[in-house]
mmCIF file with all atom_site columns, C-alpha atoms in Angstrom:
data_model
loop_
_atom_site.group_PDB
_atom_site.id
_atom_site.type_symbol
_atom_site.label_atom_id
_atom_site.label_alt_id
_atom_site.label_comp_id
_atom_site.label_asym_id
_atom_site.label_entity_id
_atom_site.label_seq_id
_atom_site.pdbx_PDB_ins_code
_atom_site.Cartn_x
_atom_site.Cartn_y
_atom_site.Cartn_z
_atom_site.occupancy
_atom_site.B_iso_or_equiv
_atom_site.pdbx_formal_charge
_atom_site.auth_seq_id
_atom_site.auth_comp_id
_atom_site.auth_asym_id
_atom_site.auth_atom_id
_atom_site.pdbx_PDB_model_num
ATOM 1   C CA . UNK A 1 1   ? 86.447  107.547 79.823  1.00 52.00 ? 1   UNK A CA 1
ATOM 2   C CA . UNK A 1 2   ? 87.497  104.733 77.462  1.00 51.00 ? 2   UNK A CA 1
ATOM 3   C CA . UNK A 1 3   ? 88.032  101.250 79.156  1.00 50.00 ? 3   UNK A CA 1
ATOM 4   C CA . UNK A 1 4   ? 89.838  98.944  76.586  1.00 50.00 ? 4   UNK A CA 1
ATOM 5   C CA . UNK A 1 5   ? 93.123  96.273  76.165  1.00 56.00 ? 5   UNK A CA 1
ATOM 6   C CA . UNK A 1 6   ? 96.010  98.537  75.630  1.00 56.00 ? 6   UNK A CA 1
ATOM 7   C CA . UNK A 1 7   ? 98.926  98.390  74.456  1.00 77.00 ? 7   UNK A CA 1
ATOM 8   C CA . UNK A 1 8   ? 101.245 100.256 76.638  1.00 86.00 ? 8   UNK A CA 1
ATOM 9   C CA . UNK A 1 9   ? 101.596 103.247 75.248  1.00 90.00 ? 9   UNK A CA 1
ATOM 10  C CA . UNK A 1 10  ? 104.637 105.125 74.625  1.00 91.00 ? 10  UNK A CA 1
ATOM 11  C CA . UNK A 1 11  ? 104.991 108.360 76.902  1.00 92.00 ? 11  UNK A CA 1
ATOM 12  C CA . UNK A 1 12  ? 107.111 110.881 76.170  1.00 89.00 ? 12  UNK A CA 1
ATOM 13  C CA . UNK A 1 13  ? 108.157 112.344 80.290  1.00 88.00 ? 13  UNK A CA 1
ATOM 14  C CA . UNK A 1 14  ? 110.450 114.751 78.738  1.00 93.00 ? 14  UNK A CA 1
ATOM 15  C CA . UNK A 1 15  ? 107.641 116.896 77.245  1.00 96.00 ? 15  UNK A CA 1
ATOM 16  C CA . UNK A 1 16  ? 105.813 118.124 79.611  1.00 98.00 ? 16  UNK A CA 1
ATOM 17  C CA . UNK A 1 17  ? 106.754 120.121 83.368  1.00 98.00 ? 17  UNK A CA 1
ATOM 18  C CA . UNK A 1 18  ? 105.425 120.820 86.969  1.00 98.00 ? 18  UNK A CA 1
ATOM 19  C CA . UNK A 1 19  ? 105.052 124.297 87.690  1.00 97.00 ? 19  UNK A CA 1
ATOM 20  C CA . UNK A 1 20  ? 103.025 126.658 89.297  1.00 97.00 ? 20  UNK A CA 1
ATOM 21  C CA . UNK A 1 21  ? 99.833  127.586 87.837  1.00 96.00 ? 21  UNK A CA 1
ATOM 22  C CA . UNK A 1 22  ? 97.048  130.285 87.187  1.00 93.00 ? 22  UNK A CA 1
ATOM 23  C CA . UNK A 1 23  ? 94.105  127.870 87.809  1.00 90.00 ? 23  UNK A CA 1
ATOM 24  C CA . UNK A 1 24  ? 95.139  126.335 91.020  1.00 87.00 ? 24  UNK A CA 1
ATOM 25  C CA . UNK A 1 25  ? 98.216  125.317 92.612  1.00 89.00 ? 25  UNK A CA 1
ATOM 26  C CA . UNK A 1 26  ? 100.686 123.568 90.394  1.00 95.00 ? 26  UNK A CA 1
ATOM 27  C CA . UNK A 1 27  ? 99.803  122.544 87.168  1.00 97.00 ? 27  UNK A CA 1
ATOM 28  C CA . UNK A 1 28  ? 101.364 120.481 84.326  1.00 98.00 ? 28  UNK A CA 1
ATOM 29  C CA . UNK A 1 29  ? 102.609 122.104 81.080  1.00 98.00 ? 29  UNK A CA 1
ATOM 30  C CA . UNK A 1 30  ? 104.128 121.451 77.385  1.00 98.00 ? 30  UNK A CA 1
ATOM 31  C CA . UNK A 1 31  ? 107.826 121.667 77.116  1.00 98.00 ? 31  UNK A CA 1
ATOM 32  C CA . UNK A 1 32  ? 107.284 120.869 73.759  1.00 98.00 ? 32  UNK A CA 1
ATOM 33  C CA . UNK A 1 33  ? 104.788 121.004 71.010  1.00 98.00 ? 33  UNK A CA 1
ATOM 34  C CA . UNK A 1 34  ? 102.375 117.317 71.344  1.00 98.00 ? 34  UNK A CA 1
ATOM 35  C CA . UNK A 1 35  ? 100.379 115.831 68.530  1.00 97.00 ? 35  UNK A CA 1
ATOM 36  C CA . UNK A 1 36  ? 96.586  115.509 69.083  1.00 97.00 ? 36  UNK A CA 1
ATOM 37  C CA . UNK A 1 37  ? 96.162  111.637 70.388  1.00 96.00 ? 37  UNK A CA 1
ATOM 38  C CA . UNK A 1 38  ? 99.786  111.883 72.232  1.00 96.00 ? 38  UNK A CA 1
ATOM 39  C CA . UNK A 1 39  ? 99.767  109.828 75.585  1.00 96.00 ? 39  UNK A CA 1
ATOM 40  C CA . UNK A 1 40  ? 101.546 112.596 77.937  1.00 97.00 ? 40  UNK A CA 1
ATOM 41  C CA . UNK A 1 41  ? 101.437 110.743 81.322  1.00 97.00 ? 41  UNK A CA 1
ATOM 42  C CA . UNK A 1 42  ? 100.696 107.564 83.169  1.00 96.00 ? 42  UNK A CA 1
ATOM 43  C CA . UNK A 1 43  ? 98.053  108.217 85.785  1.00 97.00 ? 43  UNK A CA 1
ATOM 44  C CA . UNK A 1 44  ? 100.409 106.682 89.224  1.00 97.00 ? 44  UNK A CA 1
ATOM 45  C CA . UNK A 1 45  ? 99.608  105.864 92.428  1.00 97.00 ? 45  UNK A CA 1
ATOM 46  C CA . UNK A 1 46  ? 99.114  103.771 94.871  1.00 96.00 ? 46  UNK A CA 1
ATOM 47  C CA . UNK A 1 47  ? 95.501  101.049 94.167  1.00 96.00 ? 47  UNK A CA 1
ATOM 48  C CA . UNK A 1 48  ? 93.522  100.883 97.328  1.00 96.00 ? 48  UNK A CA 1
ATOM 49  C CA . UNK A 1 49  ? 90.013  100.402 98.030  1.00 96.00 ? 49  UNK A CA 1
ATOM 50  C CA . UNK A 1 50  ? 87.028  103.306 98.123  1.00 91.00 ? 50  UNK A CA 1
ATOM 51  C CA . UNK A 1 51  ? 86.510  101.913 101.824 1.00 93.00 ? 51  UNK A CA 1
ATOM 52  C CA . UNK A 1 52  ? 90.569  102.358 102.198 1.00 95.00 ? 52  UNK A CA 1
ATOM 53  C CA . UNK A 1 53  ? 90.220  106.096 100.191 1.00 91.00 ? 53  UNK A CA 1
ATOM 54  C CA . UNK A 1 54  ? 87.397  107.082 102.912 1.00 89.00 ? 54  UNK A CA 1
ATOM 55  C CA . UNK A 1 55  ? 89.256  106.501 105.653 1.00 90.00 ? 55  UNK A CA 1
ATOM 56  C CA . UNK A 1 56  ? 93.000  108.274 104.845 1.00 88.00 ? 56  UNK A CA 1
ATOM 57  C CA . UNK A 1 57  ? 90.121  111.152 103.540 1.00 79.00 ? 57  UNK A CA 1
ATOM 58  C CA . UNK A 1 58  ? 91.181  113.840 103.584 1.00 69.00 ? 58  UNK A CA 1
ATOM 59  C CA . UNK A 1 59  ? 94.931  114.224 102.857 1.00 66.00 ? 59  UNK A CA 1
ATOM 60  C CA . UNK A 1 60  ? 95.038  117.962 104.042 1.00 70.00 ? 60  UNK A CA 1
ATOM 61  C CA . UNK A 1 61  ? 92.403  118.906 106.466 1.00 74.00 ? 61  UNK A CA 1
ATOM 62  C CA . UNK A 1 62  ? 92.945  122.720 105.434 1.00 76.00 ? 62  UNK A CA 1
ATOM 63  C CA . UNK A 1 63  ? 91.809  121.186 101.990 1.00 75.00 ? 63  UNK A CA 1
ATOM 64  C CA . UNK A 1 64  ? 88.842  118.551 102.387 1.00 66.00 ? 64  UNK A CA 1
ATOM 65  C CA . UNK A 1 65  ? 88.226  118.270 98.683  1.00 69.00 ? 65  UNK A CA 1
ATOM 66  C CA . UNK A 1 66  ? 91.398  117.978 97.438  1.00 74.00 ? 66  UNK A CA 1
ATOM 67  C CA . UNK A 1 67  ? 92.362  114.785 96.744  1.00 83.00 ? 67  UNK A CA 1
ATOM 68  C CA . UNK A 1 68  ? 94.888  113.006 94.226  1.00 92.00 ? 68  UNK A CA 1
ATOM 69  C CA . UNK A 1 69  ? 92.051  110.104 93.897  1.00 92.00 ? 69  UNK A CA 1
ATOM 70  C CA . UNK A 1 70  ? 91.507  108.826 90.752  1.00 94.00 ? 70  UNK A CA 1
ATOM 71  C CA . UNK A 1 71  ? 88.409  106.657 90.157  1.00 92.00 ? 71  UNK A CA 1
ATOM 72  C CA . UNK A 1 72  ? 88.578  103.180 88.505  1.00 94.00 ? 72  UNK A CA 1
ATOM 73  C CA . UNK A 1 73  ? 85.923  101.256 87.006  1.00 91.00 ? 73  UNK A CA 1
ATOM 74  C CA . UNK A 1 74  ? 86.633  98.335  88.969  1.00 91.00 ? 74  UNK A CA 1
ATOM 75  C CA . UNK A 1 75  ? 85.401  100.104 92.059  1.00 90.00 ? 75  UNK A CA 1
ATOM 76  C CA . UNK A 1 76  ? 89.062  100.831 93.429  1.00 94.00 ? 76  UNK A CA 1
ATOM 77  C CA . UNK A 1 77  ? 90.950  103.893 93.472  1.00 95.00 ? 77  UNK A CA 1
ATOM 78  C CA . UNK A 1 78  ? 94.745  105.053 92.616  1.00 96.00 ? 78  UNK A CA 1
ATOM 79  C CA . UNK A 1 79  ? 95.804  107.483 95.334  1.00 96.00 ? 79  UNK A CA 1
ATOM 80  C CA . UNK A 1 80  ? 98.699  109.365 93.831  1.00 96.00 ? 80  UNK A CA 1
ATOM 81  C CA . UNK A 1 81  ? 99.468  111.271 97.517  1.00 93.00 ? 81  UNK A CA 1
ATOM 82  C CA . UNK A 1 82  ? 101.299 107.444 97.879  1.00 95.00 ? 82  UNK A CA 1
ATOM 83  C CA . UNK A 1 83  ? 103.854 106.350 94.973  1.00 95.00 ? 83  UNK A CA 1
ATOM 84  C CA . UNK A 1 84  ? 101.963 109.195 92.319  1.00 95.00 ? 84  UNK A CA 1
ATOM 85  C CA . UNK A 1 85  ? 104.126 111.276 90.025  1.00 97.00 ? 85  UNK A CA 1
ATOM 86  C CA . UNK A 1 86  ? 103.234 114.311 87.688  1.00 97.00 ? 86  UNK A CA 1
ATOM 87  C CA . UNK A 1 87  ? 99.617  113.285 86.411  1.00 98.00 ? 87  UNK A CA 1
ATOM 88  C CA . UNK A 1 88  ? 98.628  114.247 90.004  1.00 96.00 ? 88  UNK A CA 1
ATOM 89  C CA . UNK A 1 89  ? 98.856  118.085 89.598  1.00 97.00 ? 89  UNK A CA 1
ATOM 90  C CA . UNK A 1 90  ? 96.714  118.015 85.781  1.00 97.00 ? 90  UNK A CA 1
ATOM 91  C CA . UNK A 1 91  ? 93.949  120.521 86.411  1.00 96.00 ? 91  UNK A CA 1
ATOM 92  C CA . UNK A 1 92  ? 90.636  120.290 85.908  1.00 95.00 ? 92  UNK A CA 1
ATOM 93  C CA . UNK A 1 93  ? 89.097  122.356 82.643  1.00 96.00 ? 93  UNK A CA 1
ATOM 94  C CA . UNK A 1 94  ? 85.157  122.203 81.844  1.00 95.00 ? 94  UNK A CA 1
ATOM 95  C CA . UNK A 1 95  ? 86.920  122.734 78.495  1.00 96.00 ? 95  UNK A CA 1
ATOM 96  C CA . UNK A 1 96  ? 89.510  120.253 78.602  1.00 97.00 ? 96  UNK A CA 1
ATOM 97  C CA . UNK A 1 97  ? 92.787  119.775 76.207  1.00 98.00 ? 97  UNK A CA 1
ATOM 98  C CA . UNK A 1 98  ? 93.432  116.224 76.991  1.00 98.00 ? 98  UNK A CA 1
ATOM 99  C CA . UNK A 1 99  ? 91.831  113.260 78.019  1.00 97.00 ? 99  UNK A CA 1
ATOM 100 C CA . UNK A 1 100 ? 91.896  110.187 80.706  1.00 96.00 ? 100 UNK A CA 1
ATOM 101 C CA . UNK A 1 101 ? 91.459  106.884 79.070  1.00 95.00 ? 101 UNK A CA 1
ATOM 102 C CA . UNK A 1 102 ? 91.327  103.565 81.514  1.00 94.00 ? 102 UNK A CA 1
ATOM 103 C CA . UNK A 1 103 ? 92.377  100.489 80.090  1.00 91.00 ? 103 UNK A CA 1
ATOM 104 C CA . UNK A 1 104 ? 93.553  97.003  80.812  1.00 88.00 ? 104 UNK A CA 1
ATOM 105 C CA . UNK A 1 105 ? 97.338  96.024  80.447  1.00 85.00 ? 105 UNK A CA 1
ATOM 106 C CA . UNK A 1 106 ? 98.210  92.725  81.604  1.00 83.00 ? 106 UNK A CA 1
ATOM 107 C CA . UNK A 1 107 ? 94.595  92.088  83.067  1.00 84.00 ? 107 UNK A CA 1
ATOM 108 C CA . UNK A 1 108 ? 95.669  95.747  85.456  1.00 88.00 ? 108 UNK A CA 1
ATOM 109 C CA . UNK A 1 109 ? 93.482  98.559  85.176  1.00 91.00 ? 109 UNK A CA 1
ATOM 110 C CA . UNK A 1 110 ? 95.781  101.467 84.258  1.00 94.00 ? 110 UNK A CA 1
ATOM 111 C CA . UNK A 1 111 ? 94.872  105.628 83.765  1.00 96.00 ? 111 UNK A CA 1
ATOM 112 C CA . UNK A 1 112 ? 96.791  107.452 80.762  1.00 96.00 ? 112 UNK A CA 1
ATOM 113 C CA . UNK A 1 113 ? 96.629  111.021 79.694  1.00 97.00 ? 113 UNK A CA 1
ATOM 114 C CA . UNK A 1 114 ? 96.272  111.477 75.883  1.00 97.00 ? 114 UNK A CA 1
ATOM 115 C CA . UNK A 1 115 ? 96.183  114.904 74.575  1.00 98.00 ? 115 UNK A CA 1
ATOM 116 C CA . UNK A 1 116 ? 92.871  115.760 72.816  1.00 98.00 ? 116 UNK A CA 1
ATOM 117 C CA . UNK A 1 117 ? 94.005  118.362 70.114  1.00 98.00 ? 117 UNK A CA 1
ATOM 118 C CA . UNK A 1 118 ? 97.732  119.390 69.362  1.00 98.00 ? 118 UNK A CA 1
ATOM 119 C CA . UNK A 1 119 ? 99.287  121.703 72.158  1.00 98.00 ? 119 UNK A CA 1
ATOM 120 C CA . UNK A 1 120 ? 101.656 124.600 72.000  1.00 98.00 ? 120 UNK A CA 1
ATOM 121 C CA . UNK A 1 121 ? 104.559 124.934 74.155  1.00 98.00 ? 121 UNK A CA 1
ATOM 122 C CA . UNK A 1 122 ? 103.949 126.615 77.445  1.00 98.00 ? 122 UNK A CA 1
ATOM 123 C CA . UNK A 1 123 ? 100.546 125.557 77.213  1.00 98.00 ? 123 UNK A CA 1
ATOM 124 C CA . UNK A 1 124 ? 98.720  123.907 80.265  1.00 98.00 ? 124 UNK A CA 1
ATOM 125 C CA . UNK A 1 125 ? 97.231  120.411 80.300  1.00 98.00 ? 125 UNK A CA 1
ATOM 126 C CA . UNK A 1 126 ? 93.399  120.107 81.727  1.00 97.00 ? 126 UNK A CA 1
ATOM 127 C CA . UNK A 1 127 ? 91.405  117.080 81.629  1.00 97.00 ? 127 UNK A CA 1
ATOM 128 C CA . UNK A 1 128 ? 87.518  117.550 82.710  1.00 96.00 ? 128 UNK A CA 1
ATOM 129 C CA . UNK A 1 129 ? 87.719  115.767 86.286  1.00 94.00 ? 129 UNK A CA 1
ATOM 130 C CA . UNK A 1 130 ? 83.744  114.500 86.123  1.00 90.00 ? 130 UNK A CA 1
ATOM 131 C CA . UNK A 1 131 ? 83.860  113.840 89.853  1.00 88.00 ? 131 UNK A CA 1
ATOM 132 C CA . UNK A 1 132 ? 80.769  111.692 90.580  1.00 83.00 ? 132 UNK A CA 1
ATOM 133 C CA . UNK A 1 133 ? 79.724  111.860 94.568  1.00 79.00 ? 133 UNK A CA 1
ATOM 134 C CA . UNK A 1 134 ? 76.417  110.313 96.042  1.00 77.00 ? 134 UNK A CA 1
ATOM 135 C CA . UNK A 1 135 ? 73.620  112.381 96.874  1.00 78.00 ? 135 UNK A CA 1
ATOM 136 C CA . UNK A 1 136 ? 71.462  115.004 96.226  1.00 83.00 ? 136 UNK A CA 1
ATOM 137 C CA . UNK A 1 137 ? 74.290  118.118 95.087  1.00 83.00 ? 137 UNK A CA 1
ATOM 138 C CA . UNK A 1 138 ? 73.563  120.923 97.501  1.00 85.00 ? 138 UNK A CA 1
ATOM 139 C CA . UNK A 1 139 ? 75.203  124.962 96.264  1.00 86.00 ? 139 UNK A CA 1
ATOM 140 C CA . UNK A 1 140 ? 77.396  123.864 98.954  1.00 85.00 ? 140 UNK A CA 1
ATOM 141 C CA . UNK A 1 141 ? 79.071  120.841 97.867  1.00 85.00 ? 141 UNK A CA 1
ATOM 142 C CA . UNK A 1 142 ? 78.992  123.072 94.664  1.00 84.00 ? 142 UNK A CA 1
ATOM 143 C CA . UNK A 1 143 ? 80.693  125.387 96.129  1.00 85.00 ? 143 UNK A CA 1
ATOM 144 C CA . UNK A 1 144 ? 83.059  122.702 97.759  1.00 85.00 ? 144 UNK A CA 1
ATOM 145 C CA . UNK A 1 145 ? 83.909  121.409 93.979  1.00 88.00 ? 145 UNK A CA 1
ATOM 146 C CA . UNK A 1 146 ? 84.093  124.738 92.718  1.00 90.00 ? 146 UNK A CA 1
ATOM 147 C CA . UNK A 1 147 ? 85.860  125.182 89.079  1.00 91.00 ? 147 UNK A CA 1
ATOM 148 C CA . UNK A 1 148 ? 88.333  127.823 88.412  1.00 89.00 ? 148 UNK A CA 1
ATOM 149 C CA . UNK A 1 149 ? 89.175  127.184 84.736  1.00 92.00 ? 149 UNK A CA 1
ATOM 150 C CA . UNK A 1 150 ? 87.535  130.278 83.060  1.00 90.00 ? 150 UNK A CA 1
ATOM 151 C CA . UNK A 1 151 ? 86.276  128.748 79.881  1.00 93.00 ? 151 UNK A CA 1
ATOM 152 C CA . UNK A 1 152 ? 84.104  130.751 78.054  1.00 93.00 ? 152 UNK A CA 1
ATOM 153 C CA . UNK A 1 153 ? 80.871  127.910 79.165  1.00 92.00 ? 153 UNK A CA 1
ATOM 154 C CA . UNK A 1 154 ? 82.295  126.984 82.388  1.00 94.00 ? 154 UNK A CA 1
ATOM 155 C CA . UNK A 1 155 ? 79.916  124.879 84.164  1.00 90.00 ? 155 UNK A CA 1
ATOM 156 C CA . UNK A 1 156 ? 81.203  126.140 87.919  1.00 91.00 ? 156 UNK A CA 1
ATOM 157 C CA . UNK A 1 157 ? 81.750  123.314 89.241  1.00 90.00 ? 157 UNK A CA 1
ATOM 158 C CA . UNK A 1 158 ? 84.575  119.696 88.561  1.00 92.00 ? 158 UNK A CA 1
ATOM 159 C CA . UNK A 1 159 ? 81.164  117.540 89.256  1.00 90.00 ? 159 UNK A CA 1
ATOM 160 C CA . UNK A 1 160 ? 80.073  115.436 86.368  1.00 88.00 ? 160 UNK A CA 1
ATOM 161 C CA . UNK A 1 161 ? 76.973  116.713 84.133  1.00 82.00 ? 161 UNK A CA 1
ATOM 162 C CA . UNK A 1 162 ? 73.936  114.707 85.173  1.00 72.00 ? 162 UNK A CA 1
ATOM 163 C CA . UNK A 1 163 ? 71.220  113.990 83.205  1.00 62.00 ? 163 UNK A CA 1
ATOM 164 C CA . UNK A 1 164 ? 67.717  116.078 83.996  1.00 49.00 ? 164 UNK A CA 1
#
């Protein structure tokens, strides 16, 4: 993820949709066809503290590990189950079309979703998740984090690579 002084950029709402979708749940999609480099969606929520995250964890006890938490680089977290909008309900791809870049606006840490290549209409938008947890990664918790995107080199899980 790219951490920089932005300026705001321009998002264009009207292009993409909430619907169901074949990965998992709901998903977002192109209304439209978007330019490669497009920013599609504001990442929204509520900015709380890990220690804050921890204890509303988890939203749905039927679903421990699914969260709309989105990690900052300052050490806090935007919870978009409070004050979030579509960017929650972008699925995870170990072969991603788009991309989260944090940046600074104002001296405030914001998320944006740029698309990575161009995208057809109808088309949904995935953006590798890389979720980073403490501790030695067990098949469980593998399991727990399991992917469902169906690229070709799926890695089978939303974890983050780590380094041998």
């Amino acid at each position: 993820m790219k951490k920089s002084k932005l300026s705001l950029p321009k998002v264009n709402r009207a292009a993409i949709v909430v619907r169901s979708s074949p990965i998992h749940g709901k998903g977002v999609f192109a209304k439209v066809a978007i330019k490669k480099g497009s920013a599609l969606i504001e990442y929204e929520g509520e900015r709380i503290s890990w220690k804050e995250a921890e204890r509303r964890h988890p939203h749905n006890p039927d679903e421990p590990n699914h969260t709309f938490y989105f990690s900052l680089e300052s050490g806090r977290v935007i919870d978009a189950n409070r004050g979030g909008n579509a960017a929650r309900w972008i699925n995870h791809s170990c072969k991603p079309n788009c991309e989260a870049q944090e940046g600074s606006y104002k001296d405030m840490p914001r998320v944006f979703i740029f698309a990575k290549r161009d995208l057809e209409p109808g088309e949904e938008l995935f953006y590798d998740y890389s979720l980073d947890v403490e501790g030695r990664r067990t098949k469980q918790m593998k399991k727990d984090y399991e992917c469902r995107c169906g690229a070709k080199r799926c890695r089978g899980t939303m974890l983050a690579k780590r380094d041998k």
